[in-house]
Short mmCIF file of C-alpha atoms in Angstrom, two decimals:
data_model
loop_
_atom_site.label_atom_id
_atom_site.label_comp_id
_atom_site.label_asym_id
_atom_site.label_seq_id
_atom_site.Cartn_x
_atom_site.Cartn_y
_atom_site.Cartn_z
CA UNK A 1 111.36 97.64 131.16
CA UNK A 2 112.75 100.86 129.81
CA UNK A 3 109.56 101.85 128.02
CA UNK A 4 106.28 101.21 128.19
CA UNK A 5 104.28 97.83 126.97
CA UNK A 6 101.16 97.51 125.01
CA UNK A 7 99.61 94.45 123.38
CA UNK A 8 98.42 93.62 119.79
CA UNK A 9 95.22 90.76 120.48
CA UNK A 10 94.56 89.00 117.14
CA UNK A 11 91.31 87.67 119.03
CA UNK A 12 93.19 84.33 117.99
CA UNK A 13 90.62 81.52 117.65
CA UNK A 14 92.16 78.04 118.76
CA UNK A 15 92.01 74.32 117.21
CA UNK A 16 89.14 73.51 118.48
CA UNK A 17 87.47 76.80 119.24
CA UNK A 18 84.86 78.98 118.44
CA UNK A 19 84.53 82.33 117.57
CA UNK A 20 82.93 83.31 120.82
CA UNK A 21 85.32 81.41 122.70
CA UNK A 22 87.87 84.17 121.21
CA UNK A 23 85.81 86.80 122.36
CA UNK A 24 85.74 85.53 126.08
CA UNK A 25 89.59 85.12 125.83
CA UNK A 26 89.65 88.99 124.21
CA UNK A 27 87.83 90.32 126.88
CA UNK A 28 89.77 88.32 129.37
CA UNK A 29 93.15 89.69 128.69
CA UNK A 30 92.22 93.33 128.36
CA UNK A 31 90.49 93.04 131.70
CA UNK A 32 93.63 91.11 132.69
CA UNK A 33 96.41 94.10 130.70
CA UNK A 34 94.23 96.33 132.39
CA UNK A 35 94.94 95.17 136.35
CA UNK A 36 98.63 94.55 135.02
CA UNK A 37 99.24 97.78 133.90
CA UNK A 38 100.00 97.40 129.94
CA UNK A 39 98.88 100.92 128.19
CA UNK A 40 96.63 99.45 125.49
CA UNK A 41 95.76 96.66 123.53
CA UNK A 42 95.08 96.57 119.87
CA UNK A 43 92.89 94.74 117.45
CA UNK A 44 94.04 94.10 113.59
CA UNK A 45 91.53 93.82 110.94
CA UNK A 46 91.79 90.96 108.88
CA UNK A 47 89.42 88.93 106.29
CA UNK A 48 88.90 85.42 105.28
CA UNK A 49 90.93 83.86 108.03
CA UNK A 50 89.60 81.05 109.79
CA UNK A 51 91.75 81.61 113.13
CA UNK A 52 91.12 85.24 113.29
CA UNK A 53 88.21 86.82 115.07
CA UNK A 54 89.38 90.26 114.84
CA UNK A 55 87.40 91.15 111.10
CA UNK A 56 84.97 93.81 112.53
CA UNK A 57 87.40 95.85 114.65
CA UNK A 58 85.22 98.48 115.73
CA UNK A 59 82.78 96.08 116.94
CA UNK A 60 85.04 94.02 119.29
CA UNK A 61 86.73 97.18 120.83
CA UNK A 62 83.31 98.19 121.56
CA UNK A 63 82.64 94.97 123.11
CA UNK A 64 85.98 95.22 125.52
CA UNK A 65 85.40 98.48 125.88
CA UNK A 66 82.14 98.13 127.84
CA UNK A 67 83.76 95.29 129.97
CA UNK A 68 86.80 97.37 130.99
CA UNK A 69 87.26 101.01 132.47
CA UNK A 70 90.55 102.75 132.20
CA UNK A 71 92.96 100.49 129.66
CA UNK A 72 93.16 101.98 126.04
CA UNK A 73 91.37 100.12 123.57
CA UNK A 74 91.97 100.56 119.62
CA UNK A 75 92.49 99.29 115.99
CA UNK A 76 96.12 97.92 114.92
CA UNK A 77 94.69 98.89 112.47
CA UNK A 78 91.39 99.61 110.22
CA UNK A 79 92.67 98.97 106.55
CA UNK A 80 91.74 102.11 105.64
CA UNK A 81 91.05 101.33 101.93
CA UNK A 82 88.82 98.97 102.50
CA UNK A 83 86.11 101.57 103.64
CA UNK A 84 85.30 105.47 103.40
CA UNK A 85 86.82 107.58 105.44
CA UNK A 86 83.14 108.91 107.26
CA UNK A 87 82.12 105.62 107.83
CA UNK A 88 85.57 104.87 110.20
CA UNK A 89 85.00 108.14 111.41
CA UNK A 90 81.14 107.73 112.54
CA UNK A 91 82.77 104.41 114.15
CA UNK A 92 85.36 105.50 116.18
CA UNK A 93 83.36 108.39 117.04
CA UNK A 94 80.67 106.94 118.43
CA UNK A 95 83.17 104.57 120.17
CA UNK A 96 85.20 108.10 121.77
CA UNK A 97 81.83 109.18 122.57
CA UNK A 98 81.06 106.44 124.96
CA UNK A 99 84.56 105.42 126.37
CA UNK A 100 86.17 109.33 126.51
CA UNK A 101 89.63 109.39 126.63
CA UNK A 102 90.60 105.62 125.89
CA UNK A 103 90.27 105.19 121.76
CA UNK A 104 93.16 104.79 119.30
CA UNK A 105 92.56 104.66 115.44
CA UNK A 106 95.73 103.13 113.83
CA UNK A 107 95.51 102.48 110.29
CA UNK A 108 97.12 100.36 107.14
CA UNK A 109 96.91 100.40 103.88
CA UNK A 110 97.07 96.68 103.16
CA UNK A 111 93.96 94.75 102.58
CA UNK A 112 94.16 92.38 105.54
CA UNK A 113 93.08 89.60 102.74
CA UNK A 114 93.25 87.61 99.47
CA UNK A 115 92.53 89.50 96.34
CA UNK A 116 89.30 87.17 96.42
CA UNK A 117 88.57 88.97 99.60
CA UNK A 118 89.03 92.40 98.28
CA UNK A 119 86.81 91.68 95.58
CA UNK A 120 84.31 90.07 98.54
CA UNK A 121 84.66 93.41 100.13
CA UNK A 122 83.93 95.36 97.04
CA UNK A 123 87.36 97.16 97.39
CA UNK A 124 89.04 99.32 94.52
CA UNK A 125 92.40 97.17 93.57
CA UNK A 126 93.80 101.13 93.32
CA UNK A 127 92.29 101.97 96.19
CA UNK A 128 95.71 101.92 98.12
CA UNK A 129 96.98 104.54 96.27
CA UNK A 130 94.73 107.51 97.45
CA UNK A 131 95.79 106.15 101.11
CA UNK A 132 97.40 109.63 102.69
CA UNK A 133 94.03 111.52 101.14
CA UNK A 134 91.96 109.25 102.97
CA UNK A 135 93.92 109.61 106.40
CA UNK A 136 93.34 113.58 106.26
CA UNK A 137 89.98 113.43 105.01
CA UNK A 138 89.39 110.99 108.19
CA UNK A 139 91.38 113.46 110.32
CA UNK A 140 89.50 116.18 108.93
CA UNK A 141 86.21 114.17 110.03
CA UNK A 142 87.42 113.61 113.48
CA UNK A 143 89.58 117.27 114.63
CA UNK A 144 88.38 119.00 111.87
CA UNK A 145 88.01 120.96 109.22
CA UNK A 146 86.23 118.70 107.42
CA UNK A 147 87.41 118.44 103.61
CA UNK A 148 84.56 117.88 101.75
CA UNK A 149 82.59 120.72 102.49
CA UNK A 150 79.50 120.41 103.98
CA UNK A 151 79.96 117.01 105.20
CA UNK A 152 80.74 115.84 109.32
CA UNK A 153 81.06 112.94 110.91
CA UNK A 154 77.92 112.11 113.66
CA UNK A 155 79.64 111.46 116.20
CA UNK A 156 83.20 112.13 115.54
CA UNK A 157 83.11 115.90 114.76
CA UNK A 158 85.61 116.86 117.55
CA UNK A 159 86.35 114.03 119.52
CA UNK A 160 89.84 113.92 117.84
CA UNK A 161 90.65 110.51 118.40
CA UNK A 162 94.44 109.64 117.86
CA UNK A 163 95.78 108.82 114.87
CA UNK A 164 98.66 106.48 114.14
CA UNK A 165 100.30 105.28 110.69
CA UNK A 166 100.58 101.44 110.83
CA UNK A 167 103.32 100.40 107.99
CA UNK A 168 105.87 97.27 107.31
CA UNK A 169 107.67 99.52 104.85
CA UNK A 170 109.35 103.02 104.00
CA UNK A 171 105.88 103.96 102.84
CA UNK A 172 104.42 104.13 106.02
CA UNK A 173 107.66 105.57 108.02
CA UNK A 174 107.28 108.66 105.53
CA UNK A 175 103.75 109.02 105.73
CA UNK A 176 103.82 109.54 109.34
CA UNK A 177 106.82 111.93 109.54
CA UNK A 178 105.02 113.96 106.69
CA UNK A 179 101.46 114.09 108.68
CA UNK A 180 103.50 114.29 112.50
CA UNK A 181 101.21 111.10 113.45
CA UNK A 182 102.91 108.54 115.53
CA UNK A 183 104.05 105.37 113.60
CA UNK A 184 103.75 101.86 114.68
CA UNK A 185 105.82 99.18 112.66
CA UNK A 186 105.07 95.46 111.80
CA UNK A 187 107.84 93.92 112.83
CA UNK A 188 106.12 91.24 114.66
CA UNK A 189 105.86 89.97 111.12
CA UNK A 190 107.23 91.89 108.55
CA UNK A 191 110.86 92.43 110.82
CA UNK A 192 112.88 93.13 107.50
CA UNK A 193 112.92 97.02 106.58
CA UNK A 194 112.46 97.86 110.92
CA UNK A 195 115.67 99.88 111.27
CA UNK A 196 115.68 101.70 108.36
CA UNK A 197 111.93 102.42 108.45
CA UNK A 198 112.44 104.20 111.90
CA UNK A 199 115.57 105.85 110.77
CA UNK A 200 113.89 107.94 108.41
CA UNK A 201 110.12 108.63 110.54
CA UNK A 202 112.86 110.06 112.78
CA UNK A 203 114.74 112.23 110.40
CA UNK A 204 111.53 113.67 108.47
CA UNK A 205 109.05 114.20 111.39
CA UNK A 206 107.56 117.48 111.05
CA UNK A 207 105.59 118.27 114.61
CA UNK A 208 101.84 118.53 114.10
CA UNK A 209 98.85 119.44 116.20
CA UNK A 210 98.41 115.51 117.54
CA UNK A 211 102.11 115.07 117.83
CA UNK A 212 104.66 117.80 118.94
CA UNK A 213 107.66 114.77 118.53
CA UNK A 214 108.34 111.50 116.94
CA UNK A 215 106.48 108.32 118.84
CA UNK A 216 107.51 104.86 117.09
CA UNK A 217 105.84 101.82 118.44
CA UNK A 218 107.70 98.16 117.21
CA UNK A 219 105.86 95.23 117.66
CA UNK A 220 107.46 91.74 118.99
CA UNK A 221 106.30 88.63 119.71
CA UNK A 222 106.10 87.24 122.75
CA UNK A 223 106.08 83.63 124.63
CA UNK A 224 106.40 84.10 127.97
CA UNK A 225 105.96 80.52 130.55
CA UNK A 226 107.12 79.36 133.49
CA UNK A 227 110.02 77.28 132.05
CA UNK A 228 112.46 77.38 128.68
CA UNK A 229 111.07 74.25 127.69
CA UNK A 230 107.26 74.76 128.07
CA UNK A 231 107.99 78.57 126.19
CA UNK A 232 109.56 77.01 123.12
CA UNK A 233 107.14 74.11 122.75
CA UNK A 234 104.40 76.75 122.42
CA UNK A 235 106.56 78.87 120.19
CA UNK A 236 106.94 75.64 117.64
CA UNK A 237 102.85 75.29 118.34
CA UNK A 238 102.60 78.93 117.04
CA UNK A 239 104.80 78.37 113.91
CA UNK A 240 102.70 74.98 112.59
CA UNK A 241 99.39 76.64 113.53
CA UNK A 242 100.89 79.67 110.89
CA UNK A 243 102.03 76.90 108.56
CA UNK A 244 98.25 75.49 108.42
CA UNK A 245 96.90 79.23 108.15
CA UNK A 246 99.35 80.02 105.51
CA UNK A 247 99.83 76.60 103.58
CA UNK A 248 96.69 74.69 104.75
CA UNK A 249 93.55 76.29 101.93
CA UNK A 250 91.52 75.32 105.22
CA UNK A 251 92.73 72.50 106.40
CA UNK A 252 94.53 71.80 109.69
CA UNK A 253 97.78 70.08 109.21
CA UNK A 254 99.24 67.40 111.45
CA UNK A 255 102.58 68.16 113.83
CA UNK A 256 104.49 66.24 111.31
CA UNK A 257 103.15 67.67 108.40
CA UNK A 258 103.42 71.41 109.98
CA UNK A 259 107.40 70.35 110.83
CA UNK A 260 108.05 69.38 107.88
CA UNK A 261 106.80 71.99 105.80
CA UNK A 262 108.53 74.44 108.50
CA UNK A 263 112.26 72.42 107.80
CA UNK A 264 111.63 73.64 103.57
CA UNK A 265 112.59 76.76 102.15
CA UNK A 266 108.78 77.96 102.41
CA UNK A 267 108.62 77.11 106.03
CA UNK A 268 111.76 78.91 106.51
CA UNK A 269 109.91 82.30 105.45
CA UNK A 270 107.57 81.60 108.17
CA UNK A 271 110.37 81.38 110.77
CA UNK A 272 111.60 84.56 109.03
CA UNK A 273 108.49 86.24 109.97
CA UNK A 274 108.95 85.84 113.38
CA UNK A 275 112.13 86.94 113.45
CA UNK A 276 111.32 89.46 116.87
CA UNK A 277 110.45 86.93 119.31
CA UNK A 278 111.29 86.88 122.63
CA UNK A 279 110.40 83.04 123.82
CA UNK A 280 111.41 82.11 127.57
CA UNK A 281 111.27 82.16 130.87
CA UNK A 282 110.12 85.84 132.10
CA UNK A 283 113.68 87.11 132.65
CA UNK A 284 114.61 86.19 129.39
CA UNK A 285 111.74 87.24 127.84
CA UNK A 286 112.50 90.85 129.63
CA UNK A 287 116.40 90.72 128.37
CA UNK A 288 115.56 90.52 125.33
CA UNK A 289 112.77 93.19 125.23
CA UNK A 290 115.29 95.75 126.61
CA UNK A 291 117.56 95.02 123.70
CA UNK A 292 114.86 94.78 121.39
CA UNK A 293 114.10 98.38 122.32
CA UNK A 294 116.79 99.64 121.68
CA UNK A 295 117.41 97.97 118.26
CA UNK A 296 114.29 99.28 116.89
CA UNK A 297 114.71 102.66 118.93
CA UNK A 298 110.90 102.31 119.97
CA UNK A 299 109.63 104.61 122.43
CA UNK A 300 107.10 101.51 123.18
CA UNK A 301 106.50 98.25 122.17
CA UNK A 302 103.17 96.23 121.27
CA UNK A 303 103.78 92.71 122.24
CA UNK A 304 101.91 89.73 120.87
CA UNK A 305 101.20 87.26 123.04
CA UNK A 306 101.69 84.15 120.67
CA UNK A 307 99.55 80.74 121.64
CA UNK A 308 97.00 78.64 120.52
CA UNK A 309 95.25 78.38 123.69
CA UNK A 310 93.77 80.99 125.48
CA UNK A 311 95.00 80.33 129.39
CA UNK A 312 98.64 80.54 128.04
CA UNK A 313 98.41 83.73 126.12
CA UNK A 314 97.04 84.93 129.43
CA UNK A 315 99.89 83.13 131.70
CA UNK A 316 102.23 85.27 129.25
CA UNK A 317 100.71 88.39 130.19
CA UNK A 318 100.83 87.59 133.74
CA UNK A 319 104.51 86.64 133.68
CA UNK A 320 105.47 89.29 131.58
CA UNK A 321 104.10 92.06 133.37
CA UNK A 322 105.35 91.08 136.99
CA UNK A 323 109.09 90.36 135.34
CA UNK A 324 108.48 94.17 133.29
CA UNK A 325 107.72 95.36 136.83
CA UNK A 326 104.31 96.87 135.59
CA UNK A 327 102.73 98.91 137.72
CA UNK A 328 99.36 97.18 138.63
CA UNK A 329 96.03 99.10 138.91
#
């Protein structure tokens, strides 16, 4: 590989599964992405979902985090509107404060949920819009100054844990070049506005104290098995088990049901979704990193290791990193 790999874990919880099952598996491949010699893994926030574990970030890197030693362990990302900037600060603080050196704050401005969920989660419907004041009063928290006088964040007064803009649009590309923070784009599922949203990050980056030059992370999905055939069955696994989590109101659809709502024009956005996937043997799933690399002109990508069962998410990692030629710890 010609730059380096991470990996986003949606703490994915399996037909069949239960939430602590997830957290075994999450805990599993960081210890795993850790001997393998991926750079970090990442945890999304997200609300309301039944096959998502990953709804109290902080909480589950905390949990890896005491399990592992060296690997960087963060948020991809804390949707920062959907809490005050101390609080996320007094989190990944105290999270810097006991794991020095291997704590990454990404954030997004989305609400990782339904509007039911944002009104669950008391969040302001115009919260959003005060999003770039919240990252520097957060930063301010963190690296100081503080911007509201009089308050810190204890701990996170000085830890200066990294921040990175998380985005699926223009919006976010911007953001980042204005602040200098590093920018990490969707495009595991949002692939449409990729090129153009690193175009301009590139052109308007202004160097800060975190960030002397542009960083742009792309995300990709990734099936990765020991034969063509047995990658693509799990890939058409992955897209019914979206189908159900997008279609389903909480119920699990069969494999005929799933395909056929995936051959309609509303399946077809779901395909569209995961447009970035590299599905294969480990050579091909390697190829088309490399090109993928290039096309988004990502100084590193975050791979998501797409299954429904946790021992082939972890046979991915495996087979990706020896293919990658990742140096192993």
């Amino acid at each position: 590989m010609t730059v380096p790999l991470s990996i986003l874990d949606l703490a994915t919880i399996g037909k069949g599964q239960t939430a602590a099952e997830s957290f075994a598996g999450s805990v599993a491949m960081a210890q795993l992405a850790e001997k393998l010699g991926y750079r970090r893994v990442w945890y999304a926030e997200h609300h309301n979902m039944s096959s998502i574990a990953s709804s109290a970030t902080s909480v589950l890197i905390a949990h890896v985090a005491a399990k592992t030693e060296t690997i960087r362990l963060g948020a991809g990302g804390v949707m920062l509107p959907n809490h005050s900037p101390l609080t996320i600060a007094e989190q990944f603080g105290t999270l810097e404060t006991l794991h020095p050196g291997r704590i990454d704050l990404g954030l997004g401005r989305a609400p990782g949920s339904d509007q039911n969920t944002m009104r669950a989660l008391r969040r302001d419907p115009q919260s959003a819009d005060t999003f770039p004041q919240d990252v520097l009063e957060l930063q301010g928290y963190l690296s100081g100054p503080t911007r509201i006088q009089g308050v810190e964040a204890t701990p996170g007064k000085g830890t200066n844990v990294p921040l990175y803009i998380l985005g699926s649009s223009l919006f976010g590309a911007r953001l980042a070049a204005q602040l200098g923070l590093p920018f990490a784009f969707a495009s595991h599922f949002a692939p449409n506005a990729l090129q153009d949203a690193v175009a301009i990050y590139r052109r308007e980056f202004k160097p800060s104290e975190q960030q002397d030059s542009p960083h742009v992370i792309a995300g990709v999905n990734v099936i990765a098995a020991d034969s063509a055939s047995e990658a693509q069955e799990t890939f058409r696994d992955t897209l019914r088990a979206r189908v159900s989590l997008f279609f389903g109101g909480g119920r699990q659809f069969t494999d005929d049901e799933a395909d056929m709502i995936l051959d309609s024009p509303q399946g077809q956005h779901v395909s569209q979704m995961m447009k970035y996937s590299a599905v294969g043997t480990p050579d091909a799933v390697t190829d088309y990193l490399d090109g993928f690399a290039k096309h988004a002109d990502a100084d590193e990508l975050i791979v998501a290791h797409q299954s429904t069962g946790t021992e082939t998410r972890l046979r991915s990692v495996e087979l990706l990193a020896h293919a990658a030629g990742l140096a192993r710890v």
